[in-house]
Amino acid sequence: MQKNNRWKWLILLCLWAGYAQAFETHSTVVQISTIQALLKGVYDGEMSFGQLKTLGDFGFGTFNGLDGEMAAFDGQFYQVKSDGTVHLVPDTLKTPYAAVHFFQTDKTVVLNAPIQSYPHFQNALDPHLPSRNRPYALKVTGTFDYLKTRSVSKQRKPYPPTVAVVAHQSIFEFENITGTAVGYWFPDYMDKLAVPGYHLHFISEDKQHGGHVLNCRLSKATIAIDFIDSVKLLIPQDAAFQGADFSTYSRKELDKVVKDND
Ligand SMILES: [Zn+2]
């Protein structure tokens, strides 16, 4: 290559790099149903994982009958059952509630100091989310000195509300476990649609353990952040959702369902 040409390529590369930094990628989260519907016991949906996998390669959710915690990243979908086992999700399973999208990193954060709890982890990440009024997708990779997760067991009809289900949730505690936690941060104003704030589901590197993250302790983690600029809500057309009573909503109940209650 001539010297002149080499310079041209270098300039083009710099321009492209500047462009990539200045303009974040466009990311649309597709969400099936609402967190309010899930809390009220609408646990059966019509969306198959075969269909869901065409809408994203990353995300979280649950399964019909509330049969465990779902985490997806790098195009693989995992089911963490209440006995703690992890399974690849077959296309035939269905979901009553999930959020997925095609993950593209807009910003990478490296946390490199001891973090004593999940709330501390959230405080450390907060300054890296430039606005409280838009969603973010988060992909956390690292080794957790301590990690506490949970899963829930498959329910039978008539379905109890989620707050009653989590009273019997399975708790898993790990030390020195490496893996990936994936999920979303949703703004407060979306609280009937999605869990506001941080919500992560974990899968270990060996794909043997996982669950909904309740607490953690760590000293180093890398967090890839995808700035979300739109959310598409797919409204379930089945009788259970269409006939549900959404006139009441309890934020306290939601906290009990998603947070560590110890
Ligand atoms: Zn969860």
Short mmCIF file of C-alpha atoms and ligand atoms in Angstrom, two decimals:
data_model
loop_
_atom_site.label_atom_id
_atom_site.label_comp_id
_atom_site.label_asym_id
_atom_site.label_seq_id
_atom_site.Cartn_x
_atom_site.Cartn_y
_atom_site.Cartn_z
CA MET A 1 0.00 0.00 0.00
CA GLN A 2 1.30 3.48 -0.86
CA LYS A 3 2.08 5.85 2.00
CA ASN A 4 -0.59 8.27 0.79
CA ASN A 5 -3.27 5.60 0.85
CA ARG A 6 -2.30 4.47 4.32
CA TRP A 7 -2.95 8.00 5.64
CA LYS A 8 -6.33 8.07 3.95
CA TRP A 9 -7.31 4.85 5.66
CA LEU A 10 -6.08 6.09 9.02
CA ILE A 11 -8.14 9.30 8.71
CA LEU A 12 -11.22 7.31 7.69
CA LEU A 13 -10.75 4.98 10.67
CA CYS A 14 -10.45 7.93 13.08
CA LEU A 15 -13.59 9.54 11.64
CA TRP A 16 -15.48 6.26 11.99
CA ALA A 17 -14.29 5.80 15.59
CA GLY A 18 -15.39 9.36 16.44
CA TYR A 19 -18.75 8.77 14.81
CA ALA A 20 -19.27 5.49 16.69
CA GLN A 21 -18.58 7.23 20.00
CA ALA A 22 -20.73 10.27 19.31
CA PHE A 23 -23.84 8.35 18.27
CA GLU A 24 -25.11 5.51 20.39
CA THR A 25 -26.80 2.56 18.74
CA HIS A 26 -30.60 2.42 18.45
CA SER A 27 -31.95 -0.32 20.69
CA THR A 28 -35.59 -1.34 21.09
CA VAL A 29 -36.60 -3.63 23.93
CA VAL A 30 -39.54 -5.89 23.13
CA GLN A 31 -41.52 -6.74 26.22
CA ILE A 32 -44.18 -9.41 26.55
CA SER A 33 -46.97 -8.47 29.00
CA THR A 34 -46.47 -6.32 32.12
CA ILE A 35 -44.98 -6.85 35.58
CA GLN A 36 -48.38 -5.91 37.04
CA ALA A 37 -50.02 -8.80 35.16
CA LEU A 38 -47.33 -11.19 36.41
CA LEU A 39 -47.79 -10.00 40.02
CA LYS A 40 -51.52 -10.71 39.68
CA GLY A 41 -50.92 -14.31 38.60
CA VAL A 42 -51.21 -14.10 34.80
CA TYR A 43 -48.66 -16.89 34.34
CA ASP A 44 -49.59 -18.34 30.94
CA GLY A 45 -48.71 -16.64 27.68
CA GLU A 46 -48.98 -17.49 23.99
CA MET A 47 -45.47 -16.38 22.95
CA SER A 48 -43.19 -19.36 22.30
CA PHE A 49 -39.44 -19.12 22.85
CA GLY A 50 -39.06 -19.98 19.16
CA GLN A 51 -40.81 -16.65 18.42
CA LEU A 52 -39.12 -14.79 21.28
CA LYS A 53 -35.66 -15.74 19.99
CA THR A 54 -36.41 -13.86 16.74
CA LEU A 55 -37.00 -10.65 18.77
CA GLY A 56 -33.67 -10.55 20.60
CA ASP A 57 -30.48 -12.30 21.64
CA PHE A 58 -30.44 -10.91 25.18
CA GLY A 59 -32.90 -10.43 28.02
CA PHE A 60 -34.79 -12.00 30.86
CA GLY A 61 -38.21 -13.27 31.87
CA THR A 62 -40.01 -16.34 33.05
CA PHE A 63 -41.93 -19.37 31.73
CA ASN A 64 -45.55 -20.45 31.61
CA GLY A 65 -46.70 -21.48 35.07
CA LEU A 66 -43.83 -19.35 36.49
CA ASP A 67 -41.48 -22.31 35.96
CA GLY A 68 -38.18 -20.64 36.86
CA GLU A 69 -36.05 -17.65 35.88
CA MET A 70 -35.00 -16.98 32.27
CA ALA A 71 -31.74 -15.30 31.24
CA ALA A 72 -30.54 -14.79 27.66
CA PHE A 73 -27.24 -13.51 26.26
CA ASP A 74 -25.09 -14.12 23.19
CA GLY A 75 -28.17 -15.69 21.57
CA GLN A 76 -28.50 -18.47 24.15
CA PHE A 77 -31.62 -18.71 26.33
CA TYR A 78 -31.37 -20.38 29.75
CA GLN A 79 -33.93 -21.64 32.26
CA VAL A 80 -32.99 -21.75 35.95
CA LYS A 81 -35.45 -24.07 37.63
CA SER A 82 -36.45 -24.02 41.29
CA ASP A 83 -34.15 -27.00 41.98
CA GLY A 84 -31.24 -24.83 40.81
CA THR A 85 -30.56 -26.71 37.58
CA VAL A 86 -29.92 -24.74 34.38
CA HIS A 87 -31.33 -25.82 31.01
CA LEU A 88 -31.19 -24.49 27.46
CA VAL A 89 -34.72 -23.32 26.62
CA PRO A 90 -36.47 -25.38 23.92
CA ASP A 91 -38.36 -23.36 21.27
CA THR A 92 -41.65 -25.01 22.27
CA LEU A 93 -41.76 -23.53 25.80
CA LYS A 94 -43.87 -20.39 26.20
CA THR A 95 -43.50 -17.21 28.24
CA PRO A 96 -46.07 -15.04 30.04
CA TYR A 97 -43.51 -12.26 30.69
CA ALA A 98 -40.16 -11.43 29.12
CA ALA A 99 -38.07 -8.51 27.88
CA VAL A 100 -35.56 -9.06 25.07
CA HIS A 101 -33.58 -7.09 22.50
CA PHE A 102 -30.46 -7.31 20.36
CA PHE A 103 -27.66 -6.15 22.67
CA GLN A 104 -25.18 -3.58 21.39
CA THR A 105 -22.66 -2.07 23.79
CA ASP A 106 -22.77 1.74 24.01
CA LYS A 107 -20.53 2.07 27.06
CA THR A 108 -18.28 -0.22 29.10
CA VAL A 109 -17.66 0.32 32.81
CA VAL A 110 -15.03 -1.52 34.84
CA LEU A 111 -15.63 -1.60 38.58
CA ASN A 112 -12.34 -2.27 40.29
CA ALA A 113 -12.91 -1.76 44.01
CA PRO A 114 -14.49 -3.90 46.72
CA ILE A 115 -18.31 -3.75 46.60
CA GLN A 116 -20.03 -5.07 49.69
CA SER A 117 -23.62 -5.55 48.56
CA TYR A 118 -26.09 -5.34 45.68
CA PRO A 119 -27.24 -1.85 46.78
CA HIS A 120 -23.56 -0.75 46.81
CA PHE A 121 -23.14 -2.24 43.33
CA GLN A 122 -26.14 -0.21 42.16
CA ASN A 123 -24.74 2.97 43.74
CA ALA A 124 -21.42 2.37 41.95
CA LEU A 125 -23.19 1.99 38.59
CA ASP A 126 -25.66 4.88 39.02
CA PRO A 127 -23.23 7.64 37.89
CA HIS A 128 -22.69 5.75 34.62
CA LEU A 129 -26.39 5.96 33.69
CA PRO A 130 -26.61 9.51 32.34
CA SER A 131 -30.39 9.94 32.83
CA ARG A 132 -32.92 8.40 35.22
CA ASN A 133 -35.58 8.78 32.55
CA ARG A 134 -34.57 6.18 29.98
CA PRO A 135 -33.99 2.41 30.17
CA TYR A 136 -30.63 0.65 29.95
CA ALA A 137 -29.60 -2.94 29.31
CA LEU A 138 -26.76 -4.27 31.46
CA LYS A 139 -24.43 -7.18 30.91
CA VAL A 140 -22.24 -7.80 33.95
CA THR A 141 -19.33 -10.22 33.70
CA GLY A 142 -17.00 -11.07 36.52
CA THR A 143 -16.28 -13.18 39.55
CA PHE A 144 -18.55 -12.62 42.51
CA ASP A 145 -16.99 -13.18 45.95
CA TYR A 146 -20.56 -13.85 47.06
CA LEU A 147 -23.77 -14.18 45.11
CA LYS A 148 -27.31 -14.83 46.28
CA THR A 149 -29.93 -15.77 43.71
CA ARG A 150 -33.39 -17.29 43.68
CA SER A 151 -35.75 -19.17 41.47
CA VAL A 152 -39.43 -20.04 41.75
CA SER A 153 -41.30 -23.28 41.17
CA LYS A 154 -43.95 -24.09 38.60
CA GLN A 155 -47.42 -23.13 39.82
CA ARG A 156 -50.75 -24.90 39.47
CA LYS A 157 -54.08 -23.26 38.67
CA PRO A 158 -55.75 -21.32 40.15
CA TYR A 159 -52.53 -19.29 40.11
CA PRO A 160 -51.59 -17.47 43.33
CA PRO A 161 -50.19 -13.91 43.13
CA THR A 162 -46.37 -13.74 42.81
CA VAL A 163 -45.97 -12.36 46.33
CA ALA A 164 -47.38 -15.69 47.64
CA VAL A 165 -45.11 -17.70 45.31
CA VAL A 166 -41.88 -15.98 46.44
CA ALA A 167 -42.74 -16.83 50.06
CA HIS A 168 -41.63 -20.36 49.01
CA GLN A 169 -38.83 -19.36 46.59
CA SER A 170 -35.60 -21.38 46.37
CA ILE A 171 -32.54 -19.42 47.54
CA PHE A 172 -29.06 -20.21 46.19
CA GLU A 173 -25.84 -18.85 47.68
CA PHE A 174 -22.44 -19.07 45.98
CA GLU A 175 -18.90 -18.04 46.80
CA ASN A 176 -16.26 -17.14 44.27
CA ILE A 177 -18.51 -17.77 41.28
CA THR A 178 -17.74 -16.51 37.76
CA GLY A 179 -20.46 -15.75 35.28
CA THR A 180 -22.72 -13.25 33.57
CA ALA A 181 -25.64 -11.29 34.96
CA VAL A 182 -27.98 -9.77 32.41
CA GLY A 183 -30.95 -7.49 32.64
CA TYR A 184 -32.39 -4.02 32.46
CA TRP A 185 -32.65 -0.81 34.41
CA PHE A 186 -36.08 0.73 33.87
CA PRO A 187 -37.16 4.23 34.93
CA ASP A 188 -39.52 4.72 37.83
CA TYR A 189 -42.34 5.97 35.58
CA MET A 190 -42.56 2.48 34.00
CA ASP A 191 -43.36 0.77 37.30
CA LYS A 192 -46.60 -0.95 36.24
CA LEU A 193 -44.97 -2.25 33.08
CA ALA A 194 -41.54 -3.33 34.30
CA VAL A 195 -39.48 -3.61 37.48
CA PRO A 196 -38.13 -0.09 38.07
CA GLY A 197 -34.38 0.18 38.76
CA TYR A 198 -31.88 -2.68 38.48
CA HIS A 199 -33.09 -6.20 37.70
CA LEU A 200 -30.54 -8.90 36.81
CA HIS A 201 -30.60 -12.63 36.14
CA PHE A 202 -27.36 -14.62 36.51
CA ILE A 203 -25.88 -17.63 34.68
CA SER A 204 -22.54 -19.09 35.81
CA GLU A 205 -19.69 -19.50 33.34
CA ASP A 206 -20.08 -23.32 33.49
CA LYS A 207 -23.87 -22.92 32.91
CA GLN A 208 -24.60 -24.95 36.04
CA HIS A 209 -26.04 -22.25 38.33
CA GLY A 210 -28.06 -19.07 38.14
CA GLY A 211 -31.21 -17.21 39.07
CA HIS A 212 -32.67 -13.80 39.84
CA VAL A 213 -29.98 -11.74 41.61
CA LEU A 214 -30.86 -10.83 45.22
CA ASN A 215 -27.47 -9.87 46.63
CA CYS A 216 -23.77 -9.90 45.82
CA ARG A 217 -20.27 -8.99 46.91
CA LEU A 218 -17.48 -8.47 44.39
CA SER A 219 -14.18 -6.75 43.82
CA LYS A 220 -14.05 -6.56 40.03
CA ALA A 221 -16.65 -6.61 37.27
CA THR A 222 -17.05 -5.39 33.72
CA ILE A 223 -20.41 -3.93 32.82
CA ALA A 224 -21.46 -3.43 29.22
CA ILE A 225 -24.30 -0.90 28.99
CA ASP A 226 -26.71 -0.56 26.08
CA PHE A 227 -28.69 2.71 26.05
CA ILE A 228 -32.29 1.79 25.19
CA ASP A 229 -34.25 4.35 23.20
CA SER A 230 -37.57 2.57 22.75
CA VAL A 231 -39.73 -0.13 24.27
CA LYS A 232 -42.30 -2.15 22.34
CA LEU A 233 -44.99 -3.70 24.50
CA LEU A 234 -46.71 -6.82 23.16
CA ILE A 235 -50.13 -6.99 24.81
CA PRO A 236 -51.29 -10.56 25.49
CA GLN A 237 -54.53 -11.41 23.71
CA ASP A 238 -55.49 -14.39 25.90
CA ALA A 239 -58.51 -14.38 28.22
CA ALA A 240 -56.46 -14.33 31.45
CA PHE A 241 -54.71 -11.07 30.57
CA GLN A 242 -57.68 -9.47 28.78
CA GLY A 243 -59.97 -10.22 31.73
CA ALA A 244 -57.55 -9.35 34.57
CA ASP A 245 -58.33 -6.52 37.01
CA PHE A 246 -55.50 -3.98 36.82
CA SER A 247 -57.21 -1.33 38.97
CA THR A 248 -54.93 -1.96 41.95
CA TYR A 249 -51.14 -2.01 42.18
CA SER A 250 -48.78 -2.32 45.12
CA ARG A 251 -45.19 -1.11 44.86
CA LYS A 252 -44.55 -2.75 48.26
CA GLU A 253 -45.63 -6.09 46.83
CA LEU A 254 -43.33 -5.62 43.84
CA ASP A 255 -40.39 -4.88 46.19
CA LYS A 256 -41.14 -8.08 48.11
CA VAL A 257 -41.11 -10.04 44.84
CA VAL A 258 -37.87 -8.69 43.36
CA LYS A 259 -35.69 -7.64 46.34
CA ASP A 260 -33.73 -9.46 49.01
CA ASN A 261 -36.01 -9.58 52.04
CA ASP A 262 -33.39 -10.71 54.57
ZN ZN B 1 -36.13 -11.53 37.98
#
